[in-house]
Amino acid sequence: MLLSAVDGNARLNRWHTGAFDVSVVNLSDVHIYEAAAMNFSVPVKGSVGLVSISPDCSYVASASHNRITLRTISAVQVSRTFTCIDVVSQFSWSPDSLFILCVLRKRGTTQILSIENPEWKCRVDEGPIGLLSATWAPDSRHFLTISDFHLRVTVWSLSEVSISYLKYVKACENNLGFSPGGRYLALLERRQFKDHLSLLDCERDWTLVRNIQLDTQDAVGLLWSPDGRFIVIWDECLRYRVAVYTMDLRHIRSYSAYETGQDLLGIKSVCWSPTGELLGIGSYDQKCRILINFNWTCLATLTHPVDKAINPTLGLSPTGGIINVDGDACVDNTEVDGPSYRPHRVDAYEEQRKEDSVGMNISLDGIRKTERTGVLYCLLHEPFVIQSVRPDPKIPFPKIGIGLIAFSTDGRFLVTRNDNAAHAVWIWSIDHRLSLFSVLIHSSGQVTALAWDPTSPARLALCTGSDCLFMWTPQGCLAVETPSHFNFTVNTLSWLSSGDGILLQSDTHFCICYLEADQESPVTHKPLWRPPRQTTFPSGLNIDLDSSLPVGVFGNCSLLDDSLLDGPKWLRQHNSQGAGRRRSSSFQPAASGSQEPIPYRQPDTRATSVSSSSGRQAWLPTECPPPKPVNMDR
């Protein structure tokens, strides 16, 4: 049904479709699905990678040849059009949504467009050195260009006539990153055939603060923690190594899952939890390892069993093995020395098409069949098997291992995807118990993209390259089919920062899915812990700290108080036993005459659990001894 909304002279055309919520009622083993409404904008031409939404959610920009077209988010109507001097190969919004940075690779030129003043334009020619890519600085008044073959990085200023050159940049994808506060830039370098890391001060004309040699052989990426306290750097896929550094580039710990000399593939994906307490590492061995910043040891190893029957009423053991029921005892197929765990139910959902399912509706006079959408999720009660695909060893970068990993907005769920079984998504709970919470199995294809709602505690959207949009929450799932006359396949997606819409993209078109908020019972949740603005550091340290960092980042500073942390309860209990020893061994007492820094305190605003089932139980590592404290000053 076509819905039209008239606002002045503007007419908005949106197509209305239905979606199904799988956890409504169960009547005689037949699931009844409740319809929920979503609106889709009319598809517009736009290539993948050349469509972007402004950070303030006012416009959606798309590039076609040498033109940049701006459309309003609310009506997807053309607002204005910009013309560049050549074909646009890449573009990006400034963080303040006032400028658009266009990369014209054929000419080796960047062009800046102004939203407030369309007549103003800025053009920078890199010359014979060429242009590979460009990115904005957090202040929206500087941008960085990377030349061909990664020969150098050039920093250009829009407000001042100044240019800075950064040499020795390493040729890898994630070779630079800004601190969360935007004060510092971390840059991966290659000097004298060895990896180096440089820290530059963006507010002091991009001056070099410190440069160190890294504990890696061939680093391929770096990532700042959300609180700005740590920088993690990982090695290339032939060596399993993760190196953790503080913001002042002190080496804390290097982690490797295997012994030196073992010929095993390494790391494929890395992700921080929202608070920076946990670090998720996806590996080629089909395992996801979670490190804790208490002493940077492996807290848990999440395995993804394939080609084996999984009973949804029992879940998985702490080692990720399959649990079988033998009388009244639960037996794990793997060798486990008496782990402390209890079976727990796993919500397993499977995508089914119309010919494999029955659509039902509830009315006052009983149950009747209705014409509903052809795609829905079904809750599984019997054991299920996730089929895997054998990768071709002759093809580089084989499709195997954990290629996608992401923490939920509230940090209490973790979603992973095993690339050799990419049609399934694993959702883990790290709230009160560390356990497998849900599994989503799709028959329409491999999961190509997924993203968490930035405004909701735990709402996940994903797509499989089909005509459907899938959504998951701890309370249930949705399967939304795009209007049939669109002939639109969803290959990638991204949330609006406001959380009330999703940008959907196919190979040649894009559209916006509008989510209707429930005005009667709005979803509210307590905010997460955020880094306080107060900073305290020793007088002997000659590095100006980022103003957005919390207390206790360097040297003699006190540790963060427990009230500032937002980790799971079992995690805080697991760490409390060794916290006292860590204070005495890892940090030296303050010098005489110096004032003891006072930790920042704030009310306990930790969000409550979003788990839908209070009876959900899993293993608890009560029998494991607490990890030994690590000397942070070594």
PDB file of N, CA and C in Angstrom, residues 290-383:
ATOM      1  N   ILE A 290      38.236 -13.101  24.199  1.00  0.00           N
ATOM      2  CA  ILE A 290      37.925 -11.858  24.898  1.00  0.00           C
ATOM      3  C   ILE A 290      39.022 -11.593  25.919  1.00  0.00           C
ATOM      4  N   LEU A 291      39.702 -10.467  25.759  1.00  0.00           N
ATOM      5  CA  LEU A 291      40.726 -10.039  26.702  1.00  0.00           C
ATOM      6  C   LEU A 291      40.140  -9.002  27.647  1.00  0.00           C
ATOM      7  N   ILE A 292      40.615  -9.006  28.878  1.00  0.00           N
ATOM      8  CA  ILE A 292      40.169  -8.054  29.887  1.00  0.00           C
ATOM      9  C   ILE A 292      41.322  -7.115  30.206  1.00  0.00           C
ATOM     10  N   ASN A 293      41.014  -5.831  30.372  1.00  0.00           N
ATOM     11  CA  ASN A 293      42.075  -4.855  30.614  1.00  0.00           C
ATOM     12  C   ASN A 293      42.594  -4.881  32.042  1.00  0.00           C
ATOM     13  N   PHE A 294      42.097  -5.802  32.870  1.00  0.00           N
ATOM     14  CA  PHE A 294      42.615  -5.941  34.232  1.00  0.00           C
ATOM     15  C   PHE A 294      44.080  -6.373  34.212  1.00  0.00           C
ATOM     16  N   ASN A 295      44.377  -7.411  33.455  1.00  0.00           N
ATOM     17  CA  ASN A 295      45.767  -7.840  33.293  1.00  0.00           C
ATOM     18  C   ASN A 295      46.051  -8.320  31.876  1.00  0.00           C
ATOM     19  N   TRP A 296      45.127  -8.046  30.934  1.00  0.00           N
ATOM     20  CA  TRP A 296      45.303  -8.349  29.519  1.00  0.00           C
ATOM     21  C   TRP A 296      45.570  -9.834  29.292  1.00  0.00           C
ATOM     22  N   THR A 297      44.779 -10.656  29.959  1.00  0.00           N
ATOM     23  CA  THR A 297      44.783 -12.087  29.710  1.00  0.00           C
ATOM     24  C   THR A 297      43.459 -12.470  29.058  1.00  0.00           C
ATOM     25  N   CYS A 298      43.421 -13.682  28.525  1.00  0.00           N
ATOM     26  CA  CYS A 298      42.218 -14.160  27.850  1.00  0.00           C
ATOM     27  C   CYS A 298      41.177 -14.546  28.891  1.00  0.00           C
ATOM     28  N   LEU A 299      40.081 -13.821  28.913  1.00  0.00           N
ATOM     29  CA  LEU A 299      39.013 -14.103  29.858  1.00  0.00           C
ATOM     30  C   LEU A 299      38.166 -15.284  29.410  1.00  0.00           C
ATOM     31  N   ALA A 300      37.929 -15.401  28.115  1.00  0.00           N
ATOM     32  CA  ALA A 300      37.100 -16.487  27.592  1.00  0.00           C
ATOM     33  C   ALA A 300      37.428 -16.697  26.125  1.00  0.00           C
ATOM     34  N   THR A 301      37.212 -17.917  25.674  1.00  0.00           N
ATOM     35  CA  THR A 301      37.369 -18.282  24.270  1.00  0.00           C
ATOM     36  C   THR A 301      36.028 -18.798  23.761  1.00  0.00           C
ATOM     37  N   LEU A 302      35.441 -18.082  22.834  1.00  0.00           N
ATOM     38  CA  LEU A 302      34.127 -18.426  22.296  1.00  0.00           C
ATOM     39  C   LEU A 302      34.316 -19.204  21.002  1.00  0.00           C
ATOM     40  N   THR A 303      33.925 -20.465  21.020  1.00  0.00           N
ATOM     41  CA  THR A 303      34.042 -21.311  19.838  1.00  0.00           C
ATOM     42  C   THR A 303      32.711 -21.355  19.103  1.00  0.00           C
ATOM     43  N   HIS A 304      32.779 -21.713  17.826  1.00  0.00           N
ATOM     44  CA  HIS A 304      31.600 -21.738  16.964  1.00  0.00           C
ATOM     45  C   HIS A 304      31.507 -23.117  16.318  1.00  0.00           C
ATOM     46  N   PRO A 305      30.913 -24.089  17.007  1.00  0.00           N
ATOM     47  CA  PRO A 305      30.848 -25.451  16.462  1.00  0.00           C
ATOM     48  C   PRO A 305      29.958 -25.516  15.226  1.00  0.00           C
ATOM     49  N   VAL A 306      30.474 -26.127  14.181  1.00  0.00           N
ATOM     50  CA  VAL A 306      29.730 -26.311  12.935  1.00  0.00           C
ATOM     51  C   VAL A 306      29.690 -27.790  12.604  1.00  0.00           C
ATOM     52  N   ASP A 307      28.709 -28.150  11.780  1.00  0.00           N
ATOM     53  CA  ASP A 307      28.515 -29.537  11.343  1.00  0.00           C
ATOM     54  C   ASP A 307      28.272 -30.475  12.514  1.00  0.00           C
ATOM     55  N   LYS A 308      27.741 -29.954  13.611  1.00  0.00           N
ATOM     56  CA  LYS A 308      27.388 -30.755  14.775  1.00  0.00           C
ATOM     57  C   LYS A 308      26.014 -30.329  15.264  1.00  0.00           C
ATOM     58  N   ALA A 309      25.272 -31.284  15.793  1.00  0.00           N
ATOM     59  CA  ALA A 309      23.927 -30.993  16.282  1.00  0.00           C
ATOM     60  C   ALA A 309      24.009 -30.259  17.618  1.00  0.00           C
ATOM     61  N   ILE A 310      23.338 -29.114  17.702  1.00  0.00           N
ATOM     62  CA  ILE A 310      23.291 -28.303  18.914  1.00  0.00           C
ATOM     63  C   ILE A 310      21.874 -28.346  19.460  1.00  0.00           C
ATOM     64  N   ASN A 311      21.739 -28.729  20.707  1.00  0.00           N
ATOM     65  CA  ASN A 311      20.433 -28.782  21.350  1.00  0.00           C
ATOM     66  C   ASN A 311      20.115 -27.405  21.922  1.00  0.00           C
ATOM     67  N   PRO A 312      19.068 -26.731  21.444  1.00  0.00           N
ATOM     68  CA  PRO A 312      18.783 -25.374  21.945  1.00  0.00           C
ATOM     69  C   PRO A 312      18.366 -25.330  23.402  1.00  0.00           C
ATOM     70  N   THR A 313      17.934 -26.458  23.961  1.00  0.00           N
ATOM     71  CA  THR A 313      17.530 -26.457  25.370  1.00  0.00           C
ATOM     72  C   THR A 313      18.712 -26.600  26.320  1.00  0.00           C
ATOM     73  N   LEU A 314      19.901 -26.920  25.796  1.00  0.00           N
ATOM     74  CA  LEU A 314      21.078 -27.120  26.640  1.00  0.00           C
ATOM     75  C   LEU A 314      22.163 -26.086  26.398  1.00  0.00           C
ATOM     76  N   GLY A 315      22.237 -25.555  25.191  1.00  0.00           N
ATOM     77  CA  GLY A 315      23.269 -24.580  24.892  1.00  0.00           C
ATOM     78  C   GLY A 315      24.622 -25.224  24.680  1.00  0.00           C
ATOM     79  N   LEU A 316      25.677 -24.466  24.994  1.00  0.00           N
ATOM     80  CA  LEU A 316      27.046 -24.920  24.830  1.00  0.00           C
ATOM     81  C   LEU A 316      27.763 -24.907  26.168  1.00  0.00           C
ATOM     82  N   SER A 317      28.825 -25.692  26.255  1.00  0.00           N
ATOM     83  CA  SER A 317      29.641 -25.732  27.466  1.00  0.00           C
ATOM     84  C   SER A 317      30.593 -24.542  27.477  1.00  0.00           C
ATOM     85  N   PRO A 318      31.330 -24.336  28.575  1.00  0.00           N
ATOM     86  CA  PRO A 318      32.284 -23.223  28.608  1.00  0.00           C
ATOM     87  C   PRO A 318      33.328 -23.284  27.510  1.00  0.00           C
ATOM     88  N   THR A 319      33.664 -24.487  27.034  1.00  0.00           N
ATOM     89  CA  THR A 319      34.642 -24.618  25.965  1.00  0.00           C
ATOM     90  C   THR A 319      34.014 -24.509  24.586  1.00  0.00           C
ATOM     91  N   GLY A 320      32.710 -24.323  24.527  1.00  0.00           N
ATOM     92  CA  GLY A 320      32.031 -24.270  23.252  1.00  0.00           C
ATOM     93  C   GLY A 320      31.681 -25.625  22.690  1.00  0.00           C
ATOM     94  N   GLY A 321      31.840 -26.673  23.486  1.00  0.00           N
ATOM     95  CA  GLY A 321      31.523 -28.007  23.022  1.00  0.00           C
ATOM     96  C   GLY A 321      30.038 -28.300  23.076  1.00  0.00           C
ATOM     97  N   ILE A 322      29.645 -29.364  22.388  1.00  0.00           N
ATOM     98  CA  ILE A 322      28.251 -29.773  22.336  1.00  0.00           C
ATOM     99  C   ILE A 322      27.913 -30.544  23.606  1.00  0.00           C
ATOM    100  N   ILE A 323      26.763 -30.250  24.209  1.00  0.00           N
ATOM    101  CA  ILE A 323      26.304 -30.918  25.420  1.00  0.00           C
ATOM    102  C   ILE A 323      25.253 -31.956  25.041  1.00  0.00           C
ATOM    103  N   ASN A 324      25.457 -33.189  25.499  1.00  0.00           N
ATOM    104  CA  ASN A 324      24.497 -34.263  25.309  1.00  0.00           C
ATOM    105  C   ASN A 324      23.902 -34.657  26.648  1.00  0.00           C
ATOM    106  N   VAL A 325      22.649 -35.101  26.637  1.00  0.00           N
ATOM    107  CA  VAL A 325      21.963 -35.509  27.856  1.00  0.00           C
ATOM    108  C   VAL A 325      22.042 -37.023  27.976  1.00  0.00           C
ATOM    109  N   ASP A 326      22.615 -37.499  29.078  1.00  0.00           N
ATOM    110  CA  ASP A 326      22.718 -38.933  29.370  1.00  0.00           C
ATOM    111  C   ASP A 326      22.041 -39.179  30.707  1.00  0.00           C
ATOM    112  N   GLY A 327      20.763 -39.534  30.668  1.00  0.00           N
ATOM    113  CA  GLY A 327      19.989 -39.666  31.900  1.00  0.00           C
ATOM    114  C   GLY A 327      19.747 -38.298  32.496  1.00  0.00           C
ATOM    115  N   ASP A 328      20.182 -38.109  33.748  1.00  0.00           N
ATOM    116  CA  ASP A 328      20.042 -36.818  34.408  1.00  0.00           C
ATOM    117  C   ASP A 328      21.323 -36.000  34.353  1.00  0.00           C
ATOM    118  N   ALA A 329      22.371 -36.520  33.727  1.00  0.00           N
ATOM    119  CA  ALA A 329      23.654 -35.822  33.704  1.00  0.00           C
ATOM    120  C   ALA A 329      23.880 -35.212  32.333  1.00  0.00           C
ATOM    121  N   CYS A 330      24.546 -34.091  32.334  1.00  0.00           N
ATOM    122  CA  CYS A 330      24.918 -33.414  31.103  1.00  0.00           C
ATOM    123  C   CYS A 330      26.387 -33.707  30.818  1.00  0.00           C
ATOM    124  N   VAL A 331      26.666 -34.229  29.653  1.00  0.00           N
ATOM    125  CA  VAL A 331      28.017 -34.637  29.302  1.00  0.00           C
ATOM    126  C   VAL A 331      28.483 -33.802  28.132  1.00  0.00           C
ATOM    127  N   ASP A 332      29.682 -33.250  28.264  1.00  0.00           N
ATOM    128  CA  ASP A 332      30.286 -32.474  27.189  1.00  0.00           C
ATOM    129  C   ASP A 332      31.125 -33.405  26.325  1.00  0.00           C
ATOM    130  N   ASN A 333      31.037 -33.241  24.997  1.00  0.00           N
ATOM    131  CA  ASN A 333      31.811 -34.087  24.105  1.00  0.00           C
ATOM    132  C   ASN A 333      33.306 -33.807  24.190  1.00  0.00           C
ATOM    133  N   THR A 334      33.675 -32.585  24.593  1.00  0.00           N
ATOM    134  CA  THR A 334      35.080 -32.228  24.691  1.00  0.00           C
ATOM    135  C   THR A 334      35.608 -32.576  26.070  1.00  0.00           C
ATOM    136  N   GLU A 335      36.908 -32.588  26.183  1.00  0.00           N
ATOM    137  CA  GLU A 335      37.549 -32.937  27.445  1.00  0.00           C
ATOM    138  C   GLU A 335      37.622 -31.705  28.329  1.00  0.00           C
ATOM    139  N   VAL A 336      36.859 -31.714  29.407  1.00  0.00           N
ATOM    140  CA  VAL A 336      36.815 -30.595  30.336  1.00  0.00           C
ATOM    141  C   VAL A 336      37.021 -31.140  31.736  1.00  0.00           C
ATOM    142  N   ASP A 337      37.901 -30.524  32.484  1.00  0.00           N
ATOM    143  CA  ASP A 337      38.177 -30.965  33.845  1.00  0.00           C
ATOM    144  C   ASP A 337      37.173 -30.349  34.801  1.00  0.00           C
ATOM    145  N   GLY A 338      35.961 -30.880  34.779  1.00  0.00           N
ATOM    146  CA  GLY A 338      34.956 -30.468  35.746  1.00  0.00           C
ATOM    147  C   GLY A 338      34.631 -28.995  35.748  1.00  0.00           C
ATOM    148  N   PRO A 339      34.198 -28.384  34.631  1.00  0.00           N
ATOM    149  CA  PRO A 339      33.872 -26.961  34.652  1.00  0.00           C
ATOM    150  C   PRO A 339      32.608 -26.703  35.459  1.00  0.00           C
ATOM    151  N   SER A 340      32.535 -25.500  35.997  1.00  0.00           N
ATOM    152  CA  SER A 340      31.352 -25.114  36.762  1.00  0.00           C
ATOM    153  C   SER A 340      30.366 -24.454  35.809  1.00  0.00           C
ATOM    154  N   TYR A 341      29.389 -25.217  35.334  1.00  0.00           N
ATOM    155  CA  TYR A 341      28.409 -24.668  34.415  1.00  0.00           C
ATOM    156  C   TYR A 341      27.084 -25.396  34.600  1.00  0.00           C
ATOM    157  N   ARG A 342      26.055 -24.777  34.083  1.00  0.00           N
ATOM    158  CA  ARG A 342      24.724 -25.362  34.081  1.00  0.00           C
ATOM    159  C   ARG A 342      24.134 -25.189  32.692  1.00  0.00           C
ATOM    160  N   PRO A 343      23.385 -26.173  32.219  1.00  0.00           N
ATOM    161  CA  PRO A 343      22.773 -26.029  30.902  1.00  0.00           C
ATOM    162  C   PRO A 343      21.842 -24.822  30.865  1.00  0.00           C
ATOM    163  N   HIS A 344      21.735 -24.230  29.719  1.00  0.00           N
ATOM    164  CA  HIS A 344      20.875 -23.069  29.554  1.00  0.00           C
ATOM    165  C   HIS A 344      20.298 -23.103  28.146  1.00  0.00           C
ATOM    166  N   ARG A 345      19.155 -22.513  27.991  1.00  0.00           N
ATOM    167  CA  ARG A 345      18.495 -22.521  26.698  1.00  0.00           C
ATOM    168  C   ARG A 345      19.086 -21.447  25.793  1.00  0.00           C
ATOM    169  N   VAL A 346      19.193 -21.796  24.520  1.00  0.00           N
ATOM    170  CA  VAL A 346      19.650 -20.876  23.488  1.00  0.00           C
ATOM    171  C   VAL A 346      18.489 -20.615  22.541  1.00  0.00           C
ATOM    172  N   ASP A 347      18.181 -19.352  22.303  1.00  0.00           N
ATOM    173  CA  ASP A 347      17.121 -18.995  21.364  1.00  0.00           C
ATOM    174  C   ASP A 347      17.672 -19.109  19.947  1.00  0.00           C
ATOM    175  N   ALA A 348      17.275 -20.161  19.253  1.00  0.00           N
ATOM    176  CA  ALA A 348      17.726 -20.411  17.889  1.00  0.00           C
ATOM    177  C   ALA A 348      16.591 -20.077  16.930  1.00  0.00           C
ATOM    178  N   TYR A 349      16.830 -19.141  16.021  1.00  0.00           N
ATOM    179  CA  TYR A 349      15.836 -18.713  15.038  1.00  0.00           C
ATOM    180  C   TYR A 349      16.324 -19.095  13.645  1.00  0.00           C
ATOM    181  N   GLU A 350      15.391 -19.580  12.843  1.00  0.00           N
ATOM    182  CA  GLU A 350      15.709 -19.968  11.474  1.00  0.00           C
ATOM    183  C   GLU A 350      14.796 -19.229  10.507  1.00  0.00           C
ATOM    184  N   GLU A 351      15.387 -18.694   9.459  1.00  0.00           N
ATOM    185  CA  GLU A 351      14.613 -17.992   8.435  1.00  0.00           C
ATOM    186  C   GLU A 351      13.865 -19.004   7.579  1.00  0.00           C
ATOM    187  N   GLN A 352      12.594 -18.735   7.365  1.00  0.00           N
ATOM    188  CA  GLN A 352      11.779 -19.597   6.522  1.00  0.00           C
ATOM    189  C   GLN A 352      10.983 -18.749   5.541  1.00  0.00           C
ATOM    190  N   ARG A 353      10.781 -19.311   4.370  1.00  0.00           N
ATOM    191  CA  ARG A 353      10.021 -18.633   3.328  1.00  0.00           C
ATOM    192  C   ARG A 353       8.554 -19.042   3.389  1.00  0.00           C
ATOM    193  N   LYS A 354       7.739 -18.411   2.570  1.00  0.00           N
ATOM    194  CA  LYS A 354       6.290 -18.571   2.664  1.00  0.00           C
ATOM    195  C   LYS A 354       5.856 -20.000   2.400  1.00  0.00           C
ATOM    196  N   GLU A 355       6.518 -20.676   1.459  1.00  0.00           N
ATOM    197  CA  GLU A 355       6.105 -22.037   1.156  1.00  0.00           C
ATOM    198  C   GLU A 355       6.422 -23.014   2.281  1.00  0.00           C
ATOM    199  N   ASP A 356       7.299 -22.595   3.223  1.00  0.00           N
ATOM    200  CA  ASP A 356       7.663 -23.472   4.335  1.00  0.00           C
ATOM    201  C   ASP A 356       6.983 -23.086   5.636  1.00  0.00           C
ATOM    202  N   SER A 357       6.086 -22.102   5.620  1.00  0.00           N
ATOM    203  CA  SER A 357       5.491 -21.626   6.862  1.00  0.00           C
ATOM    204  C   SER A 357       4.053 -21.226   6.614  1.00  0.00           C
ATOM    205  N   VAL A 358       3.345 -21.017   7.705  1.00  0.00           N
ATOM    206  CA  VAL A 358       1.935 -20.659   7.657  1.00  0.00           C
ATOM    207  C   VAL A 358       1.746 -19.348   8.385  1.00  0.00           C
ATOM    208  N   GLY A 359       1.159 -18.356   7.709  1.00  0.00           N
ATOM    209  CA  GLY A 359       0.871 -17.088   8.354  1.00  0.00           C
ATOM    210  C   GLY A 359      -0.472 -17.151   9.049  1.00  0.00           C
ATOM    211  N   MET A 360      -0.547 -16.678  10.285  1.00  0.00           N
ATOM    212  CA  MET A 360      -1.756 -16.749  11.080  1.00  0.00           C
ATOM    213  C   MET A 360      -2.076 -15.373  11.636  1.00  0.00           C
ATOM    214  N   ASN A 361      -3.298 -15.226  12.060  1.00  0.00           N
ATOM    215  CA  ASN A 361      -3.732 -13.983  12.672  1.00  0.00           C
ATOM    216  C   ASN A 361      -4.748 -14.314  13.758  1.00  0.00           C
ATOM    217  N   ILE A 362      -4.745 -13.529  14.839  1.00  0.00           N
ATOM    218  CA  ILE A 362      -5.658 -13.737  15.959  1.00  0.00           C
ATOM    219  C   ILE A 362      -6.743 -12.667  15.908  1.00  0.00           C
ATOM    220  N   SER A 363      -7.975 -13.083  15.994  1.00  0.00           N
ATOM    221  CA  SER A 363      -9.093 -12.152  16.057  1.00  0.00           C
ATOM    222  C   SER A 363     -10.024 -12.600  17.173  1.00  0.00           C
ATOM    223  N   LEU A 364     -11.109 -11.856  17.362  1.00  0.00           N
ATOM    224  CA  LEU A 364     -12.037 -12.174  18.437  1.00  0.00           C
ATOM    225  C   LEU A 364     -12.766 -13.484  18.187  1.00  0.00           C
ATOM    226  N   ASP A 365     -12.957 -13.860  16.938  1.00  0.00           N
ATOM    227  CA  ASP A 365     -13.693 -15.080  16.631  1.00  0.00           C
ATOM    228  C   ASP A 365     -12.770 -16.273  16.381  1.00  0.00           C
ATOM    229  N   GLY A 366     -11.506 -16.164  16.734  1.00  0.00           N
ATOM    230  CA  GLY A 366     -10.623 -17.316  16.606  1.00  0.00           C
ATOM    231  C   GLY A 366      -9.407 -17.023  15.761  1.00  0.00           C
ATOM    232  N   ILE A 367      -8.802 -18.105  15.248  1.00  0.00           N
ATOM    233  CA  ILE A 367      -7.581 -18.011  14.453  1.00  0.00           C
ATOM    234  C   ILE A 367      -7.945 -18.251  12.996  1.00  0.00           C
ATOM    235  N   ARG A 368      -7.355 -17.438  12.134  1.00  0.00           N
ATOM    236  CA  ARG A 368      -7.624 -17.599  10.713  1.00  0.00           C
ATOM    237  C   ARG A 368      -6.347 -17.313   9.924  1.00  0.00           C
ATOM    238  N   LYS A 369      -6.246 -17.935   8.771  1.00  0.00           N
ATOM    239  CA  LYS A 369      -5.094 -17.726   7.911  1.00  0.00           C
ATOM    240  C   LYS A 369      -5.232 -16.387   7.193  1.00  0.00           C
ATOM    241  N   THR A 370      -4.115 -15.747   7.001  1.00  0.00           N
ATOM    242  CA  THR A 370      -4.107 -14.454   6.330  1.00  0.00           C
ATOM    243  C   THR A 370      -2.973 -14.414   5.319  1.00  0.00           C
ATOM    244  N   GLU A 371      -3.045 -13.460   4.403  1.00  0.00           N
ATOM    245  CA  GLU A 371      -1.976 -13.235   3.438  1.00  0.00           C
ATOM    246  C   GLU A 371      -0.920 -12.358   4.099  1.00  0.00           C
ATOM    247  N   ARG A 372       0.231 -12.940   4.367  1.00  0.00           N
ATOM    248  CA  ARG A 372       1.300 -12.213   5.045  1.00  0.00           C
ATOM    249  C   ARG A 372       2.573 -12.253   4.203  1.00  0.00           C
ATOM    250  N   THR A 373       3.582 -11.560   4.678  1.00  0.00           N
ATOM    251  CA  THR A 373       4.848 -11.543   3.967  1.00  0.00           C
ATOM    252  C   THR A 373       5.434 -12.941   3.872  1.00  0.00           C
ATOM    253  N   GLY A 374       6.283 -13.184   2.858  1.00  0.00           N
ATOM    254  CA  GLY A 374       6.781 -14.519   2.607  1.00  0.00           C
ATOM    255  C   GLY A 374       7.996 -14.904   3.403  1.00  0.00           C
ATOM    256  N   VAL A 375       8.501 -14.035   4.277  1.00  0.00           N
ATOM    257  CA  VAL A 375       9.709 -14.316   5.042  1.00  0.00           C
ATOM    258  C   VAL A 375       9.420 -14.130   6.515  1.00  0.00           C
ATOM    259  N   LEU A 376       9.900 -15.052   7.336  1.00  0.00           N
ATOM    260  CA  LEU A 376       9.708 -14.933   8.777  1.00  0.00           C
ATOM    261  C   LEU A 376      10.761 -15.759   9.498  1.00  0.00           C
ATOM    262  N   TYR A 377      10.912 -15.481  10.787  1.00  0.00           N
ATOM    263  CA  TYR A 377      11.790 -16.239  11.672  1.00  0.00           C
ATOM    264  C   TYR A 377      10.946 -17.262  12.431  1.00  0.00           C
ATOM    265  N   CYS A 378      11.481 -18.452  12.606  1.00  0.00           N
ATOM    266  CA  CYS A 378      10.829 -19.485  13.404  1.00  0.00           C
ATOM    267  C   CYS A 378      11.758 -19.912  14.535  1.00  0.00           C
ATOM    268  N   LEU A 379      11.183 -20.065  15.715  1.00  0.00           N
ATOM    269  CA  LEU A 379      11.946 -20.495  16.882  1.00  0.00           C
ATOM    270  C   LEU A 379      12.104 -22.012  16.850  1.00  0.00           C
ATOM    271  N   LEU A 380      13.338 -22.485  16.955  1.00  0.00           N
ATOM    272  CA  LEU A 380      13.635 -23.908  16.877  1.00  0.00           C
ATOM    273  C   LEU A 380      13.612 -24.534  18.262  1.00  0.00           C
ATOM    274  N   HIS A 381      13.018 -25.735  18.340  1.00  0.00           N
ATOM    275  CA  HIS A 381      12.992 -26.501  19.583  1.00  0.00           C
ATOM    276  C   HIS A 381      13.819 -27.778  19.486  1.00  0.00           C
ATOM    277  N   GLU A 382      14.024 -28.277  18.274  1.00  0.00           N
ATOM    278  CA  GLU A 382      14.795 -29.497  18.071  1.00  0.00           C
ATOM    279  C   GLU A 382      16.260 -29.148  17.801  1.00  0.00           C
ATOM    280  N   PRO A 383      17.166 -30.103  18.006  1.00  0.00           N
ATOM    281  CA  PRO A 383      18.581 -29.856  17.700  1.00  0.00           C
ATOM    282  C   PRO A 383      18.777 -29.419  16.251  1.00  0.00           C
TER     283      PRO A 383
END
